[in-house]
């Protein structure tokens, strides 16, 4: 009964549009105040403070800060020009270059909305100038921007690691192939669309001639520092040179050095504004993270986690069946809940149960993050829809309609990721 009360109070609070952090507090204290179950208030406070006092958690705001600096430094334009040089002249090549830019920029920002904003602000006007439908371009950006939370270093993977104890490095490796696979499916649809609807080849050739006028090596030199960033960060993690948290620090210093001293695309006086922007972005999530530990402790003391495990084990007999249901649940939650809180709440409750049915912890994390990343581009609360709509000056629902074929392509690749665990675990070993 106490376990049920925790979930009921929490869900009712969410339905009433009470902030998720506050909803977690209400759910945590409800059994304590009404049934004297789930611990005591001082213990809740202590668990909250211990949840905030975590070194790995520092990776989240630091990756956000590094992404903000790189975005303001115009890194996305350099990446797009580089990829457009190779694929832009083929049918559907420009949209494919956009997807490739999102893939690579995701390895810098670690955030879906940040990738959508940084790449979209440059690519949507560019595509419109070439004759592509403005809303279609925004739909492409809205979906492709979700790759920012799958390609490492991914902030949602860091949160999943914090919530479950699964190695962050393994999760980063697990996201590489799924991210590339999703990108390939998105590009396949873009090529099909352009082949059937047509493109303004003359305009495209003219603009690409401008980009490639000086040849490959000047273009490569101009893009070099942007291309090197993910290599340094991910190479350092996988080689053991530094931890994911230390990699976040490296990303900030790298962004400052490149944008301030090498490219000179930002001024020193702008850094305080970047810091403020990062703190605002992270502030609400930090509040949720702090109370997640206390919320999880109450779930444990009220045997809520055990109840969820018993339900799953009594109603499902295989990894495939439980993953199928979980995927549907994750897709629905992704439409109405932000990625960070959803991971913090769901992962520690569900992972122990699905592991008993043979689901790999890294595979489960990849499936969870992929599902929630689709939610970024689906109504009613898909954040990437609002970002892309703001860029194209369209209503989010108009963008959502043009994004639907891309979402279907994403779902097709998701089916392979869900039912072929090796896609997520092959690099992990």
PDB file of C-alpha atoms in Angstrom, residues 243-349:
ATOM      1  CA  UNK A 243      37.244   9.543 -16.978  1.00  0.00           C
ATOM      2  CA  UNK A 244      33.960  10.766 -18.509  1.00  0.00           C
ATOM      3  CA  UNK A 245      33.787  13.501 -15.862  1.00  0.00           C
ATOM      4  CA  UNK A 246      37.325  14.605 -16.662  1.00  0.00           C
ATOM      5  CA  UNK A 247      36.411  14.438 -20.353  1.00  0.00           C
ATOM      6  CA  UNK A 248      33.686  17.001 -19.680  1.00  0.00           C
ATOM      7  CA  UNK A 249      36.307  19.325 -18.207  1.00  0.00           C
ATOM      8  CA  UNK A 250      38.520  18.742 -21.245  1.00  0.00           C
ATOM      9  CA  UNK A 251      35.603  19.597 -23.541  1.00  0.00           C
ATOM     10  CA  UNK A 252      35.122  22.973 -21.850  1.00  0.00           C
ATOM     11  CA  UNK A 253      38.810  23.927 -22.018  1.00  0.00           C
ATOM     12  CA  UNK A 254      39.037  22.668 -25.594  1.00  0.00           C
ATOM     13  CA  UNK A 255      35.990  24.733 -26.591  1.00  0.00           C
ATOM     14  CA  UNK A 256      37.437  27.855 -24.952  1.00  0.00           C
ATOM     15  CA  UNK A 257      40.877  27.421 -26.521  1.00  0.00           C
ATOM     16  CA  UNK A 258      39.520  26.734 -30.012  1.00  0.00           C
ATOM     17  CA  UNK A 259      36.779  29.372 -30.102  1.00  0.00           C
ATOM     18  CA  UNK A 260      38.591  32.086 -28.132  1.00  0.00           C
ATOM     19  CA  UNK A 261      42.210  31.782 -29.247  1.00  0.00           C
ATOM     20  CA  UNK A 262      42.389  29.704 -32.456  1.00  0.00           C
ATOM     21  CA  UNK A 263      39.191  30.534 -34.357  1.00  0.00           C
ATOM     22  CA  UNK A 264      38.623  33.808 -32.469  1.00  0.00           C
ATOM     23  CA  UNK A 265      34.898  33.375 -33.047  1.00  0.00           C
ATOM     24  CA  UNK A 266      33.918  34.482 -29.527  1.00  0.00           C
ATOM     25  CA  UNK A 267      35.166  37.150 -27.134  1.00  0.00           C
ATOM     26  CA  UNK A 268      36.351  36.653 -23.574  1.00  0.00           C
ATOM     27  CA  UNK A 269      33.622  39.015 -22.378  1.00  0.00           C
ATOM     28  CA  UNK A 270      30.987  36.535 -23.653  1.00  0.00           C
ATOM     29  CA  UNK A 271      32.093  33.700 -21.356  1.00  0.00           C
ATOM     30  CA  UNK A 272      30.048  34.853 -18.305  1.00  0.00           C
ATOM     31  CA  UNK A 273      26.893  34.808 -20.447  1.00  0.00           C
ATOM     32  CA  UNK A 274      27.703  31.245 -21.541  1.00  0.00           C
ATOM     33  CA  UNK A 275      28.153  30.234 -17.908  1.00  0.00           C
ATOM     34  CA  UNK A 276      24.812  31.767 -16.979  1.00  0.00           C
ATOM     35  CA  UNK A 277      23.088  30.013 -19.896  1.00  0.00           C
ATOM     36  CA  UNK A 278      24.544  26.647 -18.864  1.00  0.00           C
ATOM     37  CA  UNK A 279      23.511  27.120 -15.228  1.00  0.00           C
ATOM     38  CA  UNK A 280      19.959  27.964 -16.284  1.00  0.00           C
ATOM     39  CA  UNK A 281      19.821  24.869 -18.476  1.00  0.00           C
ATOM     40  CA  UNK A 282      21.191  22.619 -15.749  1.00  0.00           C
ATOM     41  CA  UNK A 283      19.456  24.212 -12.745  1.00  0.00           C
ATOM     42  CA  UNK A 284      16.120  22.436 -13.007  1.00  0.00           C
ATOM     43  CA  UNK A 285      17.741  19.106 -13.795  1.00  0.00           C
ATOM     44  CA  UNK A 286      20.116  19.458 -10.826  1.00  0.00           C
ATOM     45  CA  UNK A 287      17.121  19.836  -8.526  1.00  0.00           C
ATOM     46  CA  UNK A 288      15.603  16.622  -9.908  1.00  0.00           C
ATOM     47  CA  UNK A 289      18.915  14.753  -9.637  1.00  0.00           C
ATOM     48  CA  UNK A 290      19.300  15.751  -5.990  1.00  0.00           C
ATOM     49  CA  UNK A 291      15.884  14.411  -5.035  1.00  0.00           C
ATOM     50  CA  UNK A 292      16.191  11.308  -7.229  1.00  0.00           C
ATOM     51  CA  UNK A 293      18.391   9.619  -4.610  1.00  0.00           C
ATOM     52  CA  UNK A 294      15.859  10.288  -1.863  1.00  0.00           C
ATOM     53  CA  UNK A 295      12.997   9.185  -4.110  1.00  0.00           C
ATOM     54  CA  UNK A 296      14.807   5.947  -4.949  1.00  0.00           C
ATOM     55  CA  UNK A 297      15.520   5.294  -1.274  1.00  0.00           C
ATOM     56  CA  UNK A 298      11.844   5.666  -0.400  1.00  0.00           C
ATOM     57  CA  UNK A 299      10.902   3.314  -3.247  1.00  0.00           C
ATOM     58  CA  UNK A 300      13.311   0.761  -1.805  1.00  0.00           C
ATOM     59  CA  UNK A 301      12.055   1.108   1.790  1.00  0.00           C
ATOM     60  CA  UNK A 302       8.425   0.805   0.701  1.00  0.00           C
ATOM     61  CA  UNK A 303       9.315  -2.217  -1.465  1.00  0.00           C
ATOM     62  CA  UNK A 304       8.041  -0.425  -4.577  1.00  0.00           C
ATOM     63  CA  UNK A 305      11.018  -1.634  -6.602  1.00  0.00           C
ATOM     64  CA  UNK A 306      10.330  -5.214  -5.524  1.00  0.00           C
ATOM     65  CA  UNK A 307       6.678  -4.844  -6.490  1.00  0.00           C
ATOM     66  CA  UNK A 308       7.657  -3.683  -9.984  1.00  0.00           C
ATOM     67  CA  UNK A 309      10.084  -6.591 -10.303  1.00  0.00           C
ATOM     68  CA  UNK A 310       7.443  -9.102  -9.197  1.00  0.00           C
ATOM     69  CA  UNK A 311       4.947  -7.670 -11.683  1.00  0.00           C
ATOM     70  CA  UNK A 312       7.396  -7.906 -14.579  1.00  0.00           C
ATOM     71  CA  UNK A 313       8.619 -11.383 -13.702  1.00  0.00           C
ATOM     72  CA  UNK A 314       5.070 -12.683 -13.222  1.00  0.00           C
ATOM     73  CA  UNK A 315       3.769 -11.291 -16.508  1.00  0.00           C
ATOM     74  CA  UNK A 316       6.726 -11.607 -18.871  1.00  0.00           C
ATOM     75  CA  UNK A 317       8.795 -14.648 -19.681  1.00  0.00           C
ATOM     76  CA  UNK A 318      11.406 -13.373 -22.114  1.00  0.00           C
ATOM     77  CA  UNK A 319      13.659 -10.433 -22.831  1.00  0.00           C
ATOM     78  CA  UNK A 320      11.915  -9.780 -26.157  1.00  0.00           C
ATOM     79  CA  UNK A 321       8.443  -9.494 -24.617  1.00  0.00           C
ATOM     80  CA  UNK A 322       9.471  -7.171 -21.785  1.00  0.00           C
ATOM     81  CA  UNK A 323      11.549  -4.983 -24.121  1.00  0.00           C
ATOM     82  CA  UNK A 324       8.596  -4.686 -26.515  1.00  0.00           C
ATOM     83  CA  UNK A 325       6.312  -3.390 -23.772  1.00  0.00           C
ATOM     84  CA  UNK A 326       9.002  -1.159 -22.278  1.00  0.00           C
ATOM     85  CA  UNK A 327       9.670   0.357 -25.708  1.00  0.00           C
ATOM     86  CA  UNK A 328       6.012   1.333 -26.096  1.00  0.00           C
ATOM     87  CA  UNK A 329       5.965   2.832 -22.589  1.00  0.00           C
ATOM     88  CA  UNK A 330       9.178   4.759 -23.213  1.00  0.00           C
ATOM     89  CA  UNK A 331       7.881   6.143 -26.515  1.00  0.00           C
ATOM     90  CA  UNK A 332       4.695   7.395 -24.829  1.00  0.00           C
ATOM     91  CA  UNK A 333       6.549   8.899 -21.877  1.00  0.00           C
ATOM     92  CA  UNK A 334       8.977  10.574 -24.263  1.00  0.00           C
ATOM     93  CA  UNK A 335       6.068  12.559 -25.674  1.00  0.00           C
ATOM     94  CA  UNK A 336       5.120  14.077 -22.321  1.00  0.00           C
ATOM     95  CA  UNK A 337       8.239  13.980 -20.133  1.00  0.00           C
ATOM     96  CA  UNK A 338      11.707  15.450 -20.477  1.00  0.00           C
ATOM     97  CA  UNK A 339      14.525  12.989 -21.141  1.00  0.00           C
ATOM     98  CA  UNK A 340      16.516  13.573 -17.934  1.00  0.00           C
ATOM     99  CA  UNK A 341      13.739  13.088 -15.349  1.00  0.00           C
ATOM    100  CA  UNK A 342      12.322  10.113 -17.273  1.00  0.00           C
ATOM    101  CA  UNK A 343      15.673   8.323 -17.113  1.00  0.00           C
ATOM    102  CA  UNK A 344      16.239   9.139 -13.450  1.00  0.00           C
ATOM    103  CA  UNK A 345      12.811   7.801 -12.488  1.00  0.00           C
ATOM    104  CA  UNK A 346      12.496   4.764 -14.771  1.00  0.00           C
ATOM    105  CA  UNK A 347      15.995   3.312 -15.022  1.00  0.00           C
ATOM    106  CA  UNK A 348      16.685   2.287 -11.400  1.00  0.00           C
ATOM    107  CA  UNK A 349      13.190   0.816 -11.003  1.00  0.00           C
TER     108      UNK A 349
END
